mmCIF file with all atom_site columns, C-alpha atoms in Angstrom:
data_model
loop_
_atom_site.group_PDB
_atom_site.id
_atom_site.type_symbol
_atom_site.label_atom_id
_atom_site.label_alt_id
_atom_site.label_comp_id
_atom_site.label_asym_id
_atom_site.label_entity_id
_atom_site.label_seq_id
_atom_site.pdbx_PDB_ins_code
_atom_site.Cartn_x
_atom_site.Cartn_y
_atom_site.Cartn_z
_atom_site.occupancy
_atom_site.B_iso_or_equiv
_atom_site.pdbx_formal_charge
_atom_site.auth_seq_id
_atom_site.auth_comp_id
_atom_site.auth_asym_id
_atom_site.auth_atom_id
_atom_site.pdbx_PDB_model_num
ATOM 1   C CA . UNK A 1 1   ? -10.725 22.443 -47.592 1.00 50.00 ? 182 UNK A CA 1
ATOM 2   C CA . UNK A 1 2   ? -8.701  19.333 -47.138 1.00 47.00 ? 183 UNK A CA 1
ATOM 3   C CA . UNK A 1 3   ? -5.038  19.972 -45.577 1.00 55.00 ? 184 UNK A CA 1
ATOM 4   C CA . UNK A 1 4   ? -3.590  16.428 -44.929 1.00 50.00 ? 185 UNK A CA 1
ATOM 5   C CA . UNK A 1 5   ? -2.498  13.540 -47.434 1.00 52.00 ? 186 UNK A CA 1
ATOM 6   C CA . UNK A 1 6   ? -5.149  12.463 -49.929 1.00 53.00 ? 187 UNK A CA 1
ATOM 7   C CA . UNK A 1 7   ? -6.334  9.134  -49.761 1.00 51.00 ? 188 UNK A CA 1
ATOM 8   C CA . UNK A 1 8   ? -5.598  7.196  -52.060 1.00 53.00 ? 189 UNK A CA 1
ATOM 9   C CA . UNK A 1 9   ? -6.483  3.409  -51.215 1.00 52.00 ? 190 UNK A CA 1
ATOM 10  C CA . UNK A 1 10  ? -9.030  1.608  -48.575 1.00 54.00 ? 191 UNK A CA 1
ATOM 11  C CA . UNK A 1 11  ? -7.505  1.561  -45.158 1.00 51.00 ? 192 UNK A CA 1
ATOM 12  C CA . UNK A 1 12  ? -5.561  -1.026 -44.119 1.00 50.00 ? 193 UNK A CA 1
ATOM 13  C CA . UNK A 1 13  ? -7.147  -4.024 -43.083 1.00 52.00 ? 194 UNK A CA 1
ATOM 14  C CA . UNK A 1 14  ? -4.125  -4.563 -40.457 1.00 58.00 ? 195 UNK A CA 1
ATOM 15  C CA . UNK A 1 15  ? -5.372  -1.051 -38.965 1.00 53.00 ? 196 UNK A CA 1
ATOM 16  C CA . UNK A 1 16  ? -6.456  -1.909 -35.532 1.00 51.00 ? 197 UNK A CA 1
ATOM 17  C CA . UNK A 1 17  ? -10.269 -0.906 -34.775 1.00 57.00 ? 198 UNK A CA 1
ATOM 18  C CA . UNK A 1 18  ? -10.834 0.527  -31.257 1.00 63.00 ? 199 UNK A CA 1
ATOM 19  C CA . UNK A 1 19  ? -11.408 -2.619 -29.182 1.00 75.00 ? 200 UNK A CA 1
ATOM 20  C CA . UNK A 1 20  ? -10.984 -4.011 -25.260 1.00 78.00 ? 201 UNK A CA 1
ATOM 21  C CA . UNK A 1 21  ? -9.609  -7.486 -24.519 1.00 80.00 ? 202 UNK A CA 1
ATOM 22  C CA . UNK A 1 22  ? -9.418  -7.887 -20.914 1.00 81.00 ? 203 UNK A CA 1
ATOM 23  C CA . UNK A 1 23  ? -11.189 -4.539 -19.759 1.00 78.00 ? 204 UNK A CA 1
ATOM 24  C CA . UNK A 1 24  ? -8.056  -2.742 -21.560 1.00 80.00 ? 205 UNK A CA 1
ATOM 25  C CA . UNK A 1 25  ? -7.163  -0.966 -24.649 1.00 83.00 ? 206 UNK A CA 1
ATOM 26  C CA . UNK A 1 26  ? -5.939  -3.304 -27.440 1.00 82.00 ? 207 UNK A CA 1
ATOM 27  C CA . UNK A 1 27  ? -2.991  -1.778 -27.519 1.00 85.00 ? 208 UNK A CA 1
ATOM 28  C CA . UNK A 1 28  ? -1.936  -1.765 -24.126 1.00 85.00 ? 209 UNK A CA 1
ATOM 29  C CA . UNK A 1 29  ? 0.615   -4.745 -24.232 1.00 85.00 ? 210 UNK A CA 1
ATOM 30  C CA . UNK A 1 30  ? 2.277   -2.567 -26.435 1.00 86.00 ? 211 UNK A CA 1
ATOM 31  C CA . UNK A 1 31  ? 2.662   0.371  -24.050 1.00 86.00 ? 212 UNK A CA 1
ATOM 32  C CA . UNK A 1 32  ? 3.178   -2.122 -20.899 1.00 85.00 ? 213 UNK A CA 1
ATOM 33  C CA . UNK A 1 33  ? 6.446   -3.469 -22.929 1.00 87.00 ? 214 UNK A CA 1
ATOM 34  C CA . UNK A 1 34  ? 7.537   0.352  -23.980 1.00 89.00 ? 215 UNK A CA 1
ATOM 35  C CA . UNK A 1 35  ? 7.597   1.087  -19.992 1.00 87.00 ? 216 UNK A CA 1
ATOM 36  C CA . UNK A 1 36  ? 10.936  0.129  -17.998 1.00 87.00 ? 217 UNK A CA 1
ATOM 37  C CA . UNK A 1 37  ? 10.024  2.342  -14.937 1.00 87.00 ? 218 UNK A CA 1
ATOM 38  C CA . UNK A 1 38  ? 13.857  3.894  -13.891 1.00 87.00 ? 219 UNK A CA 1
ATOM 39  C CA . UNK A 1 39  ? 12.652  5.154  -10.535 1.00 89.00 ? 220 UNK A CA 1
ATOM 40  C CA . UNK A 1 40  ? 10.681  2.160  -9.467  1.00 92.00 ? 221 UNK A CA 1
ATOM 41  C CA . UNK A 1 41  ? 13.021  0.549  -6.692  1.00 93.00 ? 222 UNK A CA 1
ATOM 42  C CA . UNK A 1 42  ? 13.713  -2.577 -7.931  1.00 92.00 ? 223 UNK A CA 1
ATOM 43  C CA . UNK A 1 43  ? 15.052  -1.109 -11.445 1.00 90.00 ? 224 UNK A CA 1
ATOM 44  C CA . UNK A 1 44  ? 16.956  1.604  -9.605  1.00 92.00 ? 225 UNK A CA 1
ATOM 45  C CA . UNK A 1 45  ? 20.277  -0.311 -8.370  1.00 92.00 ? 226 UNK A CA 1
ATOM 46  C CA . UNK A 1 46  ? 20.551  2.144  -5.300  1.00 94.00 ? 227 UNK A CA 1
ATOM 47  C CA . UNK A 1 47  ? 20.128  1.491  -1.870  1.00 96.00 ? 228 UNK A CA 1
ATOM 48  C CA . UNK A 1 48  ? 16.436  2.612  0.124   1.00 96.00 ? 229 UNK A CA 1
ATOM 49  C CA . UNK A 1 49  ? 17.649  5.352  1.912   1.00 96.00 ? 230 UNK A CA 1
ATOM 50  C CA . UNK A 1 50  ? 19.747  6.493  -1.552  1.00 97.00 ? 231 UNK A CA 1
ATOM 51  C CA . UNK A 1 51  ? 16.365  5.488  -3.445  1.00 96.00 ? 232 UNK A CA 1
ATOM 52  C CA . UNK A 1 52  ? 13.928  7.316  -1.104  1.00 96.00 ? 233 UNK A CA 1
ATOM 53  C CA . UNK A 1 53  ? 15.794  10.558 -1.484  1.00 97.00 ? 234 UNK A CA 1
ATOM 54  C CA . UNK A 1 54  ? 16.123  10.663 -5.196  1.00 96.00 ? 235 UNK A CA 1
ATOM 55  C CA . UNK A 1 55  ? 12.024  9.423  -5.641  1.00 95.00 ? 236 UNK A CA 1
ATOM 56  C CA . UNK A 1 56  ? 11.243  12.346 -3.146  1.00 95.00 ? 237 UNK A CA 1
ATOM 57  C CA . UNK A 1 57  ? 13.483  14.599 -5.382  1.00 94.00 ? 238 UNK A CA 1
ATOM 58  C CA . UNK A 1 58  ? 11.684  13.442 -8.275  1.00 93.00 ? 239 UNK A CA 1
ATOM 59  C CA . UNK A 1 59  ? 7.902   13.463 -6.881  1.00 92.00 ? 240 UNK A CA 1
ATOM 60  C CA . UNK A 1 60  ? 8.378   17.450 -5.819  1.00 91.00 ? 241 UNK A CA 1
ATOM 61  C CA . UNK A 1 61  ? 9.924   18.494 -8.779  1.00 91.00 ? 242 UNK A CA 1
ATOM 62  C CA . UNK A 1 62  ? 7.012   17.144 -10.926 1.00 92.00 ? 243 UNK A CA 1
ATOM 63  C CA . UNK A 1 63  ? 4.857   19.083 -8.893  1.00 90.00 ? 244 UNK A CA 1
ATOM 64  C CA . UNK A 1 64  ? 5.764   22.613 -10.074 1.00 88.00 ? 245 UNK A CA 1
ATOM 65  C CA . UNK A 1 65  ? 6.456   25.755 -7.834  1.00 89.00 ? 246 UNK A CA 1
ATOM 66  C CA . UNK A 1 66  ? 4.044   25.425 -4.356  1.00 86.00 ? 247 UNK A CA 1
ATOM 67  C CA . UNK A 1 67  ? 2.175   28.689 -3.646  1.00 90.00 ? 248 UNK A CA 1
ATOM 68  C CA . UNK A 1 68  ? 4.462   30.458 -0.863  1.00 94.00 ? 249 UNK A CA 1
ATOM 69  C CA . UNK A 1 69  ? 3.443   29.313 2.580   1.00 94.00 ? 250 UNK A CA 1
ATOM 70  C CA . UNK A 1 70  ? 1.688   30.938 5.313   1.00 94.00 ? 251 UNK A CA 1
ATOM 71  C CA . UNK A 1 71  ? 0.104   31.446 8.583   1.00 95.00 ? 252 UNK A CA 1
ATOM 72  C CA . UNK A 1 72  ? -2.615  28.584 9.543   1.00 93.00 ? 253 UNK A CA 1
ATOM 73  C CA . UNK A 1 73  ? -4.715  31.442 11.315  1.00 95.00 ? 254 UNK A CA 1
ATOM 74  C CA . UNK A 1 74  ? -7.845  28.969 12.304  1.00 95.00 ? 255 UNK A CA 1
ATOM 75  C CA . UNK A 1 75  ? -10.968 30.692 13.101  1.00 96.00 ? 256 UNK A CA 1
ATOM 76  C CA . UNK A 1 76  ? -14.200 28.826 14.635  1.00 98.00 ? 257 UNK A CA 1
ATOM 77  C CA . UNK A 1 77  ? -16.885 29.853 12.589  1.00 96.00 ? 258 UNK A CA 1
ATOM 78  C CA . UNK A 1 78  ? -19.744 28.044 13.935  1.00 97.00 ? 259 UNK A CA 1
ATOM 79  C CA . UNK A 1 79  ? -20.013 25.451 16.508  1.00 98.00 ? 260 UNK A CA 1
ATOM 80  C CA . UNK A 1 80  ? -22.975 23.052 16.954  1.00 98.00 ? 261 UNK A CA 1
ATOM 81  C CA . UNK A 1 81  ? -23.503 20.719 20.400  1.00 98.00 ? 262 UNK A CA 1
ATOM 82  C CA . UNK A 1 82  ? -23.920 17.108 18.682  1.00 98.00 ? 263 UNK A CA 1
ATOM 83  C CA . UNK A 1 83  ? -24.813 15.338 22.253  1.00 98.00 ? 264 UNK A CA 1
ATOM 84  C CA . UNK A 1 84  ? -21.697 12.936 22.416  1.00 98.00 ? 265 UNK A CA 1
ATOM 85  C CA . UNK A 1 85  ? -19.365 15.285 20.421  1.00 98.00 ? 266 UNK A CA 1
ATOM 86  C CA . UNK A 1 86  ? -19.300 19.063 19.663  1.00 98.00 ? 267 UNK A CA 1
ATOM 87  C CA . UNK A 1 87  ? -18.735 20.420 15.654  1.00 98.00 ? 268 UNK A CA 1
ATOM 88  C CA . UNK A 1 88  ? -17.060 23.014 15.037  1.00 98.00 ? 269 UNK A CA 1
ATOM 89  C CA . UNK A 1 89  ? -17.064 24.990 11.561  1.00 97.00 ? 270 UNK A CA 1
ATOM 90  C CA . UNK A 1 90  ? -13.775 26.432 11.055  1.00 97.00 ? 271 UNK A CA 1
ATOM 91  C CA . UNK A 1 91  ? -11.399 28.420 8.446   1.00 96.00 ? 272 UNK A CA 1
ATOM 92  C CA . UNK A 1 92  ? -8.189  27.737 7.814   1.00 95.00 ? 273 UNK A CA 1
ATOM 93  C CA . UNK A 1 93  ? -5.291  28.765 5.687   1.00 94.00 ? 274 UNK A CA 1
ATOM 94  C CA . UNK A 1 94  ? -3.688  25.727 3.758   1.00 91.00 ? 275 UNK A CA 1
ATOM 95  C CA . UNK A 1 95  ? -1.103  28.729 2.125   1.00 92.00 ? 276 UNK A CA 1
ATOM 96  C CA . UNK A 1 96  ? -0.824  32.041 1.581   1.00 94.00 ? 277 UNK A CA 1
ATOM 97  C CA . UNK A 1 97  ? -3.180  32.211 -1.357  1.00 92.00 ? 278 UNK A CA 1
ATOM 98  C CA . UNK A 1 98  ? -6.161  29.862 -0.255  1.00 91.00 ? 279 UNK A CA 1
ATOM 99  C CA . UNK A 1 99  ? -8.654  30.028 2.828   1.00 92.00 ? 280 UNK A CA 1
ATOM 100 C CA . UNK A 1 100 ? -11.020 27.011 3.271   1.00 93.00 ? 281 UNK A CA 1
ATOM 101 C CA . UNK A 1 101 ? -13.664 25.327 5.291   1.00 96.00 ? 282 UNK A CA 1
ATOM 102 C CA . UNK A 1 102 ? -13.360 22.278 7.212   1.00 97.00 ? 283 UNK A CA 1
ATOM 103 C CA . UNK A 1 103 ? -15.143 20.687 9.997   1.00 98.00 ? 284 UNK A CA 1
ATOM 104 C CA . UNK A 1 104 ? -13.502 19.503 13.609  1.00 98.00 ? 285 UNK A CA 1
ATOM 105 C CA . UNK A 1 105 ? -15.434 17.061 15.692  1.00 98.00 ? 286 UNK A CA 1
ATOM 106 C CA . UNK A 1 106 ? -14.580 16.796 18.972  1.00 98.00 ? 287 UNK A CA 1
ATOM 107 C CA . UNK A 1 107 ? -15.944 14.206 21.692  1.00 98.00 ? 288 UNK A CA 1
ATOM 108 C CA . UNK A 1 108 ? -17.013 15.413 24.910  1.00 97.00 ? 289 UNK A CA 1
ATOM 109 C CA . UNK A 1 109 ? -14.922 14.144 27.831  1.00 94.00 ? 290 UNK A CA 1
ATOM 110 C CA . UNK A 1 110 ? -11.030 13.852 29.226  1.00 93.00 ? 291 UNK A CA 1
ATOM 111 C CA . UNK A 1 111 ? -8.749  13.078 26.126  1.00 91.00 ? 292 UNK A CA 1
ATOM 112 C CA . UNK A 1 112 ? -6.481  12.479 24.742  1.00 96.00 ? 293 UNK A CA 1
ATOM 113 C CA . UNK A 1 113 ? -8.444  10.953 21.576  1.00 98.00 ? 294 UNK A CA 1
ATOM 114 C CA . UNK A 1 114 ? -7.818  9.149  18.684  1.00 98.00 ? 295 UNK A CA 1
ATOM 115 C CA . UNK A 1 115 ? -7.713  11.607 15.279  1.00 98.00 ? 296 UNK A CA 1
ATOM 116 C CA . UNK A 1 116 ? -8.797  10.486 12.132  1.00 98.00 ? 297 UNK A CA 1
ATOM 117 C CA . UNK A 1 117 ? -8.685  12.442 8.938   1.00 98.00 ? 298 UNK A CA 1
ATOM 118 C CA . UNK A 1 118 ? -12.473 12.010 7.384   1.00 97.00 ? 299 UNK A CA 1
ATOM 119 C CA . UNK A 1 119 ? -11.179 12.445 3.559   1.00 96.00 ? 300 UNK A CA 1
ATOM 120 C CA . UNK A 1 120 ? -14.587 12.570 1.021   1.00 95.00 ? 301 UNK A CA 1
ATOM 121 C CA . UNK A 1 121 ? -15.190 10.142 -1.814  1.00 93.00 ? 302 UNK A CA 1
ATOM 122 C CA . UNK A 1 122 ? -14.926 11.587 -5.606  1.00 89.00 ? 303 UNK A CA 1
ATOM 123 C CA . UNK A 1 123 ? -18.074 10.340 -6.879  1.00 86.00 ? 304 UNK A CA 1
ATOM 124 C CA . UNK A 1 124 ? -17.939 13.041 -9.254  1.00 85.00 ? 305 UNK A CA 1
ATOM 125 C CA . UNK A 1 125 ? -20.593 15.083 -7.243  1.00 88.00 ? 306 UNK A CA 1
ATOM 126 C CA . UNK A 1 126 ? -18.637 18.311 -6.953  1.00 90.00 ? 307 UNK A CA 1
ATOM 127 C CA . UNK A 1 127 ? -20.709 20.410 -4.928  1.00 91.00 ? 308 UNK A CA 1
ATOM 128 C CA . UNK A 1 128 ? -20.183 18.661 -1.765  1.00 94.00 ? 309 UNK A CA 1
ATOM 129 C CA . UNK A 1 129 ? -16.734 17.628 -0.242  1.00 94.00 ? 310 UNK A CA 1
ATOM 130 C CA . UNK A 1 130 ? -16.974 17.462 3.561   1.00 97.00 ? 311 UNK A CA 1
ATOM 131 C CA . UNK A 1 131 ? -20.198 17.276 3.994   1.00 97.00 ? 312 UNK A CA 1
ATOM 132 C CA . UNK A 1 132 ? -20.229 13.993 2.754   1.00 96.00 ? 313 UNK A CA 1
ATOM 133 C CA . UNK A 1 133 ? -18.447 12.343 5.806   1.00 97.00 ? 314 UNK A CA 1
ATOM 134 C CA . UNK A 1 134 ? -19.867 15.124 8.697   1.00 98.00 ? 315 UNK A CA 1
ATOM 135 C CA . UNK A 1 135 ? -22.962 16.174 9.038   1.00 98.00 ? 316 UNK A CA 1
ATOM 136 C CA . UNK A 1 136 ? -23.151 19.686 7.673   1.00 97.00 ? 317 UNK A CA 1
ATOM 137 C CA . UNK A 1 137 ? -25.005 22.957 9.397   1.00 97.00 ? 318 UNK A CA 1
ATOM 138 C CA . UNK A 1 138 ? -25.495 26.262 9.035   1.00 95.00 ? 319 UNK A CA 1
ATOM 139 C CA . UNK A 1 139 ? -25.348 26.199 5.053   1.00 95.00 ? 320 UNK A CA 1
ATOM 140 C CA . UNK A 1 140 ? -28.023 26.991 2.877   1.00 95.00 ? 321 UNK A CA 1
ATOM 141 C CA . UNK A 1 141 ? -31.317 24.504 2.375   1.00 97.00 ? 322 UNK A CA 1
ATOM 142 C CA . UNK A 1 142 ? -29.667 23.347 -0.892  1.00 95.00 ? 323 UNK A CA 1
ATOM 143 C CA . UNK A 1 143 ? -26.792 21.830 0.678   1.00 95.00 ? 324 UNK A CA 1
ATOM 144 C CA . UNK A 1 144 ? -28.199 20.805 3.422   1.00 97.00 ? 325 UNK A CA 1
ATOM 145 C CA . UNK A 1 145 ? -30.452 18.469 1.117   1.00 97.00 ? 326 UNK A CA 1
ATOM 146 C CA . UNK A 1 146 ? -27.740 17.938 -1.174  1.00 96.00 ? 327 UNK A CA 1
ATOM 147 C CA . UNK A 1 147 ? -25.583 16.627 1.585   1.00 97.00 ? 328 UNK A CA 1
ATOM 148 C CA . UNK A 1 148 ? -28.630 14.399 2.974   1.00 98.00 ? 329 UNK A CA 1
ATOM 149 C CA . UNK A 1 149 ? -29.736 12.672 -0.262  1.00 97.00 ? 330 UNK A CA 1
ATOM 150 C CA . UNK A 1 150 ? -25.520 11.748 -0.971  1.00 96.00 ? 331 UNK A CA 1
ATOM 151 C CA . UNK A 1 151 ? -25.669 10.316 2.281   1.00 97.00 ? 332 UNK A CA 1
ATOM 152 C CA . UNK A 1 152 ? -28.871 8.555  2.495   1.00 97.00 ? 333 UNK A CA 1
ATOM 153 C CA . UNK A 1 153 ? -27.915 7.262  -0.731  1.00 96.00 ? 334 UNK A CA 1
ATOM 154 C CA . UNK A 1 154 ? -24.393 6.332  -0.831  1.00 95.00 ? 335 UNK A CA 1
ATOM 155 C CA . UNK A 1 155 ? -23.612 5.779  3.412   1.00 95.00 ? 336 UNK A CA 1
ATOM 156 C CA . UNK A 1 156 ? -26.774 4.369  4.502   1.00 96.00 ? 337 UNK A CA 1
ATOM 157 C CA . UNK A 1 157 ? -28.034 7.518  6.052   1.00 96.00 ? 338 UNK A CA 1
ATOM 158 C CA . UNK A 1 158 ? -24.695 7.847  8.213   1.00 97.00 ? 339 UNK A CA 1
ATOM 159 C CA . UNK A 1 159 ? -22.200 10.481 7.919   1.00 97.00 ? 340 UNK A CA 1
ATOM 160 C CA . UNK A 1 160 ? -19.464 8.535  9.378   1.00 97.00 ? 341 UNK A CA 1
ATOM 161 C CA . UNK A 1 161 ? -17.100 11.315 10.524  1.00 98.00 ? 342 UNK A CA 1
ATOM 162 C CA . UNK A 1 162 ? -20.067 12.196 13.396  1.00 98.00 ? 343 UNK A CA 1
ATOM 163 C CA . UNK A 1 163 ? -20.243 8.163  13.929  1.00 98.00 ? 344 UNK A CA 1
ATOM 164 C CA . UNK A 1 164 ? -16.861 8.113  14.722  1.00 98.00 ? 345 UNK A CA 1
ATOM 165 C CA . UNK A 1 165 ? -16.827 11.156 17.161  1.00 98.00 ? 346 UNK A CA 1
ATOM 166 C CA . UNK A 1 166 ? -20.128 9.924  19.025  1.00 98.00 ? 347 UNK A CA 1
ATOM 167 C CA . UNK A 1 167 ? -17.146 6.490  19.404  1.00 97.00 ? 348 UNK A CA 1
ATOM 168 C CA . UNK A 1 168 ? -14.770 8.921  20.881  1.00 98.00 ? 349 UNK A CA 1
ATOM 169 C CA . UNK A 1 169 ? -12.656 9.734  17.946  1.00 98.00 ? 350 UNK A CA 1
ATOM 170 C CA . UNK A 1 170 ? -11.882 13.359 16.944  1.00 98.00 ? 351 UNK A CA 1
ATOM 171 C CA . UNK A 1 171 ? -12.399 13.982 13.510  1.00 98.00 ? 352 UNK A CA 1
ATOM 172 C CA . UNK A 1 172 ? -11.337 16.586 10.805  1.00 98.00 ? 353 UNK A CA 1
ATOM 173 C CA . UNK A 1 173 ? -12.628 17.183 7.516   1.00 98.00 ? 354 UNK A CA 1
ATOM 174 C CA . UNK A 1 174 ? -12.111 19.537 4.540   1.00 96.00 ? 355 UNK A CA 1
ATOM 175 C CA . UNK A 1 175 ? -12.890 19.314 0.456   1.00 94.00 ? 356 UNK A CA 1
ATOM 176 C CA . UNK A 1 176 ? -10.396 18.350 -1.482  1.00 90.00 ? 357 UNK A CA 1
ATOM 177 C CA . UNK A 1 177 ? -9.008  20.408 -4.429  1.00 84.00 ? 358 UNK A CA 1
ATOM 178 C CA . UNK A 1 178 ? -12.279 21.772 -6.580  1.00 82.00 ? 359 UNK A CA 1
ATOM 179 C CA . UNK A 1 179 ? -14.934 20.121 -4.574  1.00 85.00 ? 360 UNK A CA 1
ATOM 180 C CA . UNK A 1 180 ? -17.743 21.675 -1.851  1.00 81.00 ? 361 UNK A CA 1
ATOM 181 C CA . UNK A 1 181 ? -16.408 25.156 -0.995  1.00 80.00 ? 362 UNK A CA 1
#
């Protein structure tokens, strides 16, 4: 059974139909003129430091209530010798509520070395995070394969977290929120 207003007349020919002009929504100019954007820096009127503090203030509290923190607690899980670099498999807390993976690559040698944080791509492939940048082991065949094919596919064959450890960088990587583990 029909709840809304009956219709009484054709629509109206001045009713926009869902189009693109420039790769964007019609009605996007529209929006863009609605927006004045308080906290951006040049509309604020404060000073940086003044500025910085309030954004900060602003970014947290749209992020809701963090879970309560907690130990690190790493644990080596596996390690594997790579030739120029060794992997290590570890677990880690990132709060008190959540334990996850993440792999450490470490170059063989006298350090110090250079870090880099080996972050995945989305590429809305969800059942692989860090394996896409360091060459997973001791995981099932299925991931292992998984893991190979994005690679091959997507990197030219090279995980580039172990490229940059057999350079003589240590590397770290871990899934992001809902991907791999």
């Amino acid at each position: 059974e029909r709840t809304g207003p009956a219709r009484t007349a054709a629509p109206s020919a001045e009713v926009e139909t869902f189009a693109f002009k420039d790769l964007l929504p019609v009605f996007s100019e529209r929006m863009i003129d609605r927006l004045d954007f308080p906290m951006a820096y040049a509309n604020s009127g404060m000073a940086f430091p003044e500025w910085r503090e309030a954004a900060r203030a602003r970014l947290l509290a749209s992020l809701g209530t963090p879970p309560p923190r907690g130990a690190f607690d790493p644990l080596v899980i596996g390690e594997e010798d790579r030739g120029t670099h060794t992997a290590y498999k570890l677990a880690i807390n990132v709060n008190a509520w959540e334990r996850v993976k993440a792999y450490l690559l470490v170059p063989k040698g006298e350090g110090p070395f250079p870090a880099v944080l080996a972050l995945h791509d989305h590429g809305a492939h969800f059942t692989i995070g860090k394996e896409k940048v360091v060459r997973p082991f001791d995981e099932p065949e299925a991931r292992l394969a998984d893991a190979a094919e994005w690679v091959e596919t997507y990197y030219g064959g090279r995980w580039f977290g172990d490229a940059l450890a057999a350079r003589g960088y240590v590397v770290f990587a871990t899934d992001m929120l809902y991907w791999g583990d």
